[in-house]
Short mmCIF file of C-alpha atoms in Angstrom, two decimals:
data_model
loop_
_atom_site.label_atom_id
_atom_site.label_comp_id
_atom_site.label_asym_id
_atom_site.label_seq_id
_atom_site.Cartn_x
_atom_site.Cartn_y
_atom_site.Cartn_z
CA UNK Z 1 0.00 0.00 0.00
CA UNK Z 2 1.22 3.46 -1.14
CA UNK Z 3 1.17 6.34 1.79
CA UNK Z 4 0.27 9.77 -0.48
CA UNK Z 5 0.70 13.12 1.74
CA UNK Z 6 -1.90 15.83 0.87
CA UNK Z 7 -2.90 19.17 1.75
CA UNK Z 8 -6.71 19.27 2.26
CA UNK Z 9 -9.41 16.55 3.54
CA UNK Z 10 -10.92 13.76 1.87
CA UNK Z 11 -12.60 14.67 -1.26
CA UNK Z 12 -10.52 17.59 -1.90
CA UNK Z 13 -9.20 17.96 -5.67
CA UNK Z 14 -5.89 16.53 -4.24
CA UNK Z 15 -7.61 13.68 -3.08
CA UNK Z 16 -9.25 13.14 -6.75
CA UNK Z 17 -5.85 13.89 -8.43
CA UNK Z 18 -4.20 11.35 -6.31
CA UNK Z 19 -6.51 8.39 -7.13
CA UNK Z 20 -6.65 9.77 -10.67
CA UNK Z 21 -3.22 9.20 -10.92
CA UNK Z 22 -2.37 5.95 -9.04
CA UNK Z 23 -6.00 4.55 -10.10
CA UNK Z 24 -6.19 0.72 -9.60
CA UNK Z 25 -3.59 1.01 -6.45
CA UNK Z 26 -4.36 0.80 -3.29
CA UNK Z 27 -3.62 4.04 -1.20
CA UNK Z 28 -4.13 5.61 1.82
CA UNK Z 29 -3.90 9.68 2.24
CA UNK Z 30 -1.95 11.42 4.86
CA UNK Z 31 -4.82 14.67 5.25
CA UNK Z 32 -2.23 17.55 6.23
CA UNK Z 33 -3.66 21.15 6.78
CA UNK Z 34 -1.41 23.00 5.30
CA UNK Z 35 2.03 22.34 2.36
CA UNK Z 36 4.63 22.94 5.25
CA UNK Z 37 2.84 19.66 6.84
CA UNK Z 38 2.96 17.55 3.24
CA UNK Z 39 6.69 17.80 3.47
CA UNK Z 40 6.99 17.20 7.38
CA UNK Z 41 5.02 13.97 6.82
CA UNK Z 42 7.58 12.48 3.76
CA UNK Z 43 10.55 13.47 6.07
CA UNK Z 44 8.96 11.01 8.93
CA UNK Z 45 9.14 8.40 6.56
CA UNK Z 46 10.89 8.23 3.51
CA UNK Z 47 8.79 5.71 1.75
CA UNK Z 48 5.68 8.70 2.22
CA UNK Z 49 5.02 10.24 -1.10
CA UNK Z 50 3.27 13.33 -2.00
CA UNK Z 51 1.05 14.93 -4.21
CA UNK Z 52 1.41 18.69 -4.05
CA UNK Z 53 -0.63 21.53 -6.46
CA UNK Z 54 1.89 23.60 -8.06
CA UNK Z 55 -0.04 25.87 -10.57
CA UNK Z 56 -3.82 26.48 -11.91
CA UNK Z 57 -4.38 27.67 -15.29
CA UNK Z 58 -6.39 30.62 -13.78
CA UNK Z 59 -5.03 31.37 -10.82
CA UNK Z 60 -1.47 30.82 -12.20
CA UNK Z 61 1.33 29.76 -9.74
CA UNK Z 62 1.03 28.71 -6.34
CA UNK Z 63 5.04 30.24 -5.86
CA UNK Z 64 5.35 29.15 -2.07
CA UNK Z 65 5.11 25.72 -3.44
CA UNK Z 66 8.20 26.16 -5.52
CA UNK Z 67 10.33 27.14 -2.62
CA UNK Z 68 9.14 24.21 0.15
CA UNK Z 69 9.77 21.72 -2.87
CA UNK Z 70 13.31 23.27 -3.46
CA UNK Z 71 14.26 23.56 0.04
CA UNK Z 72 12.63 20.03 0.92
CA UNK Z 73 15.04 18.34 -1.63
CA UNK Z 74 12.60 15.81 -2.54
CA UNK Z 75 11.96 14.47 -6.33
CA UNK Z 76 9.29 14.88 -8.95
CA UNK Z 77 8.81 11.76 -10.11
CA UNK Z 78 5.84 12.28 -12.11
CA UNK Z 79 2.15 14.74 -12.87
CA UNK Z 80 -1.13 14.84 -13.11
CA UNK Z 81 -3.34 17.42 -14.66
CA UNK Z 82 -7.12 17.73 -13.06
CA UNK Z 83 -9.85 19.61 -14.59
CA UNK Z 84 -11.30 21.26 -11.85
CA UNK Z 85 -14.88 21.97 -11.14
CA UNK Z 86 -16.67 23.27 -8.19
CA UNK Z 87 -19.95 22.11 -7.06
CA UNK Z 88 -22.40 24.10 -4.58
CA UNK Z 89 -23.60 21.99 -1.57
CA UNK Z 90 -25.51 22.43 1.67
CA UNK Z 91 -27.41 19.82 4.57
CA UNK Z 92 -29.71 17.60 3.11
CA UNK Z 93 -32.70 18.96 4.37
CA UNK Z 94 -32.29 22.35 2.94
CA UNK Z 95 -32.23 23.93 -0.13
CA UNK Z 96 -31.42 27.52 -2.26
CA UNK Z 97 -33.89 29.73 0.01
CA UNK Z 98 -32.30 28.87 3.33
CA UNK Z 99 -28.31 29.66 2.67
CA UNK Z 100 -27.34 32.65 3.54
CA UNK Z 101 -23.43 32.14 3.63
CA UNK Z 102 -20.73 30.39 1.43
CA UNK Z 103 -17.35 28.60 2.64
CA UNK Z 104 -14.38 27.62 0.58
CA UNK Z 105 -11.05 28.22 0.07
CA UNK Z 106 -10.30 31.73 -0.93
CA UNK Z 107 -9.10 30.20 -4.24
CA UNK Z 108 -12.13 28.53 -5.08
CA UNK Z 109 -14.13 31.90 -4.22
CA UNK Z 110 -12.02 33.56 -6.88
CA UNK Z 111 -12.92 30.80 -9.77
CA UNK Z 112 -16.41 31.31 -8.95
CA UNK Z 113 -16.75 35.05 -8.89
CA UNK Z 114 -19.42 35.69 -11.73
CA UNK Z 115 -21.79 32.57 -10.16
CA UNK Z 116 -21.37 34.36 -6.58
CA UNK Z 117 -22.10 37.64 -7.98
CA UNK Z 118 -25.14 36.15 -8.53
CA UNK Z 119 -26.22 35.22 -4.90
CA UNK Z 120 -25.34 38.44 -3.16
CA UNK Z 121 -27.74 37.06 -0.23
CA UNK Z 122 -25.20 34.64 0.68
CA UNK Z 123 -22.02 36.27 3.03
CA UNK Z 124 -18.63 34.40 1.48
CA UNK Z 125 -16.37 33.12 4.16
CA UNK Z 126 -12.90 32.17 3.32
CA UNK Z 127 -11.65 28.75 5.05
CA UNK Z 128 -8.76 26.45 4.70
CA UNK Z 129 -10.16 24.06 2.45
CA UNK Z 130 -12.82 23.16 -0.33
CA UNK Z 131 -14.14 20.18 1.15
CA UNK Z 132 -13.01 20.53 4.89
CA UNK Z 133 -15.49 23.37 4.61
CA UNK Z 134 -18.14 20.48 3.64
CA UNK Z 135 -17.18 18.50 6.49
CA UNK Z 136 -17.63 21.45 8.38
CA UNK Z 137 -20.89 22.13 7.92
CA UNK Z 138 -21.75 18.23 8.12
CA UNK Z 139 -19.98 17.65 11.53
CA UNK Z 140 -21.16 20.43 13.29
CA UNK Z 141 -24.60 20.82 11.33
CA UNK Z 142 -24.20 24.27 10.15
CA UNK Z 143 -28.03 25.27 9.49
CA UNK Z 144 -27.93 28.08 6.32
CA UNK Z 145 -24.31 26.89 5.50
CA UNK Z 146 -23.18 26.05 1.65
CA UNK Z 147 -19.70 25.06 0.50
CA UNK Z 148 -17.86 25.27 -2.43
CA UNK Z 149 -16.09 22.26 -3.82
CA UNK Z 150 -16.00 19.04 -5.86
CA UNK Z 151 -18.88 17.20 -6.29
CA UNK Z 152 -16.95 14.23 -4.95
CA UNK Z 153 -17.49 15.41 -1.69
CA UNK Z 154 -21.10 15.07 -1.57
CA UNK Z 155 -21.72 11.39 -0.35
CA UNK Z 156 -18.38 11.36 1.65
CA UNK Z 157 -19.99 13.92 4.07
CA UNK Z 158 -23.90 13.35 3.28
CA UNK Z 159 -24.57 16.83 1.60
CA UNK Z 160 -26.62 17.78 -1.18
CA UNK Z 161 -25.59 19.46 -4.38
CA UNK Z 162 -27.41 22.12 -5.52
CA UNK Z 163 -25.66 22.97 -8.37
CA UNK Z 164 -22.63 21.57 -10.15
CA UNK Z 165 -19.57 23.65 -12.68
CA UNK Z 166 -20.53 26.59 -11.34
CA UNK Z 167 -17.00 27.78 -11.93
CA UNK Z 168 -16.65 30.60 -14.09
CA UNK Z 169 -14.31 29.38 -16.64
CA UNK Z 170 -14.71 25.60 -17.69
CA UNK Z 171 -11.25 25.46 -18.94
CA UNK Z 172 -9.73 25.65 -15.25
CA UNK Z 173 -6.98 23.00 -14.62
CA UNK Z 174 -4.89 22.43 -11.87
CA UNK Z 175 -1.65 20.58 -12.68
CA UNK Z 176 -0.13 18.21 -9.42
CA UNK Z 177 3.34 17.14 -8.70
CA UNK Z 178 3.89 13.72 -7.34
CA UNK Z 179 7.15 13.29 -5.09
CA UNK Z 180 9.33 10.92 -3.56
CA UNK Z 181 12.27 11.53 -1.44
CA UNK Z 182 15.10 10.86 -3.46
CA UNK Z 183 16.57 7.63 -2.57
CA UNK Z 184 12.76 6.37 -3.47
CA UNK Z 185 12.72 8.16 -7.20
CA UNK Z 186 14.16 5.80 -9.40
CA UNK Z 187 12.26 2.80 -8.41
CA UNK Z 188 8.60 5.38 -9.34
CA UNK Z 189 10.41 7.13 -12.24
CA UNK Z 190 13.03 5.99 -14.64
CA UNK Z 191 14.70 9.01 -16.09
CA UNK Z 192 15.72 7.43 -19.32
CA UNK Z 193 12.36 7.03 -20.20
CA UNK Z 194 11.17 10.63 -19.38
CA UNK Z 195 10.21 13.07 -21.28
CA UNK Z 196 9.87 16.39 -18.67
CA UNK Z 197 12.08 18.16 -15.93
CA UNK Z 198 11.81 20.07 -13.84
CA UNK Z 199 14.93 22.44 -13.01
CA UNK Z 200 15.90 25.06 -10.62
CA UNK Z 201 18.83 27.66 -11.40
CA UNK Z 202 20.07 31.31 -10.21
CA UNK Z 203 22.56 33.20 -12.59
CA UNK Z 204 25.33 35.69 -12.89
CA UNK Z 205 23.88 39.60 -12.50
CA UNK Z 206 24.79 39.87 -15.95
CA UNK Z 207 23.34 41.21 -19.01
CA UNK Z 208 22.24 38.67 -21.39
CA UNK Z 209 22.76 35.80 -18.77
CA UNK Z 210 19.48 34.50 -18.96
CA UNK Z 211 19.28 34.55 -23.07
CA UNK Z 212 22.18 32.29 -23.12
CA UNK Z 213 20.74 29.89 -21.30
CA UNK Z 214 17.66 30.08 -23.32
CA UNK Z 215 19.72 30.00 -26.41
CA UNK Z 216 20.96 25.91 -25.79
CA UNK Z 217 17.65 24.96 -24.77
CA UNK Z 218 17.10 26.34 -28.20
CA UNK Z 219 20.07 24.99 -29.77
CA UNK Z 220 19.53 21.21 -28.27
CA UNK Z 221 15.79 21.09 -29.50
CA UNK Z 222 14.33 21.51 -25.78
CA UNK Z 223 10.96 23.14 -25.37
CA UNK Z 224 10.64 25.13 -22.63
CA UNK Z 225 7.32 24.85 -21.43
CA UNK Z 226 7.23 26.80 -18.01
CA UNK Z 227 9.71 29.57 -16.79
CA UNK Z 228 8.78 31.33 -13.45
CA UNK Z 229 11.18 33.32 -11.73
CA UNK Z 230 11.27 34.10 -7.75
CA UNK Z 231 13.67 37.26 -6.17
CA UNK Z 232 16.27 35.43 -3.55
CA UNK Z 233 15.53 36.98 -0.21
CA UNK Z 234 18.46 39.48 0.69
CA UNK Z 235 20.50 39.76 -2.52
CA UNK Z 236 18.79 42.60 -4.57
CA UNK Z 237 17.55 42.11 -8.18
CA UNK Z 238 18.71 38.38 -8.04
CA UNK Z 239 16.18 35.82 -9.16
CA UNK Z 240 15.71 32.56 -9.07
CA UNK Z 241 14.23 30.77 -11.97
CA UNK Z 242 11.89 27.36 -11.94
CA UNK Z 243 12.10 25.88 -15.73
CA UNK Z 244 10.14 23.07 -17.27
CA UNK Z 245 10.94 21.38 -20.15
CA UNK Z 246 9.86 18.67 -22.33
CA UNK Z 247 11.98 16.68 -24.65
CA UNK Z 248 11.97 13.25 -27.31
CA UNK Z 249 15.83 12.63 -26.58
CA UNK Z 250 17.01 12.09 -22.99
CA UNK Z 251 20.73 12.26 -24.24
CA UNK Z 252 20.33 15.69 -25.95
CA UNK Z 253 18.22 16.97 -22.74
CA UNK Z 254 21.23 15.86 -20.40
CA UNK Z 255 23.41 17.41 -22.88
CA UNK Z 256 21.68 20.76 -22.65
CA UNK Z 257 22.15 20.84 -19.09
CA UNK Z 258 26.08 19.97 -19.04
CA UNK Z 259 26.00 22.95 -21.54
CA UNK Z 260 23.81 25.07 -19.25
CA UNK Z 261 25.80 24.48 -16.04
CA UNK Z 262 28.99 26.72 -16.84
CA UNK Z 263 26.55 29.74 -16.91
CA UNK Z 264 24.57 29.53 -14.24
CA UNK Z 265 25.36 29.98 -10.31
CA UNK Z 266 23.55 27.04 -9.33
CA UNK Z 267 21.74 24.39 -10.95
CA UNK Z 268 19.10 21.93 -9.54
CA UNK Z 269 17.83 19.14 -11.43
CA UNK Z 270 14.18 18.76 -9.00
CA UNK Z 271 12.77 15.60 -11.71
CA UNK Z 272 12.90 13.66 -14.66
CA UNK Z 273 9.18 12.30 -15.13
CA UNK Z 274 6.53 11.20 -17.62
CA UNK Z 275 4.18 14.56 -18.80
CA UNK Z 276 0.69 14.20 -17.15
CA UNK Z 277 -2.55 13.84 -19.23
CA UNK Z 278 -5.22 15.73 -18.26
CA UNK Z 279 -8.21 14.21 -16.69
CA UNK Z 280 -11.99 15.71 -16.36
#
């Protein structure tokens, strides 16, 4: 049985990603309330794994994310894409006339906007998660209480849907990272038959510097798919900058790099995986 670390409650989105992804295996979660507690849980045990949210086509980068997984030193070993889609439920026994407030993650909130707009009656209250605020209102019986989330949640906590995809914009995907501590990776992901990384790298204060390095991705046929750069605390105009690429030759990938490291400060390698498919 696989351990899987998660931020958020059962029938979260990282919940559905994570079966999504290891569908057929049997699992159990590790519920953590918040990313800082994902990582604690893999460094109790190194067999732990973890699937962590890292950006949403809408609400773009989730940047802290970037930092715990560089810091943490554990390995991507592989993705999973999630379309996601919020549903509107409340206690069984009531319906649209007795909610007057709405709980979700702030998040959440944002990607439903235009449907909330709609219900000005209801007072939005921000909480940690999308379906802890379900099990919320089931546990404690929260009378005039809806929350946002996935539809998944319903059953798990005995709440009724009153409406599903009321998320403003149906193209809204969140993309996960699975992890592994290192010593774990190879045995989940064999780099030689990858086709994605993940790096890390800082660079010289230099003009040009970071067109160079752009220049043998070019040069070696790598696509660069995501570049998102971070300032380093305390040194002034100095970034650091998260790169993904994807690739149909492992040799002229690792070749790229070898090229790439004489120009950079430092240089991370964070996984070598198998691109996700998206899932609905």
């Amino acid at each position: 049985m696989r351990h899987i670390a998660i931020q958020g409650e059962i029938g979260s989105f990282h919940d559905v990603a994570t079966h999504r992804y290891f569908d057929g295996e049997e699992i159990e979660l590790i519920c953590c309330k918040t990313f800082e507690d994902v990582f604690s849980e893999m460094k109790k045990d190194s067999s732990t794994l973890a699937l962590l949210a890292i950006e949403n086509t809408i609400a773009g980068s989730l940047l802290h994310n970037y930092e715990l997984l560089r810091e943490s030193g554990m390995q991507i070993v592989g993705e999973h894409k999630l379309r996601i889609s919020h549903s509107i439920m409340c206690l069984p026994d009531e319906d649209w006339s007795d909610i007057t407030e709405v709980n979700s993650h702030p998040v959440a909130l944002m990607q439903c906007r235009d449907f909330l707009h709609k219900h000005p009656e209801m007072k939005i209250v921000e909480t940690d998660d999308t379906a802890g605020s379900a099990k919320n209102i089931s546990e404690h019986q929260l009378r005039h209480h809806a929350a946002i989330c996935s539809k998944f949640a319903a059953p798990l906590y005995g709440m009724k849907v009153l409406e599903e995809e009321i998320e403003t914009n149906k193209h809204n995907f969140t993309r996960f990272l699975v992890l592994s501590d290192p010593w774990q990776a190879d045995a989940l992901s064999n780099p030689r038959k990858s086709n994605k990384a993940s790096i890390v790298f800082t660079l010289q204060h230099n003009e040009g510097s970071l067109s160079q390095v752009l220049s043998i991705f070019s040069f070696y046929n790598i696509n660069l798919t995501k570049i998102q750069s971070l300032p380093i605390i305390g040194r002034e105009w100095e970034y650091m900058f998260y790169v993904d690429v994807t690739y149909d030759d492992y040799t002229r990938y690792r070749q790229s790099i070898d090229a790439t490291r004489p120009l950079t400060k430092q240089l991370k390698i964070l996984g070598e995986y198998r691109e996700g498919k998206s899932t609905i």
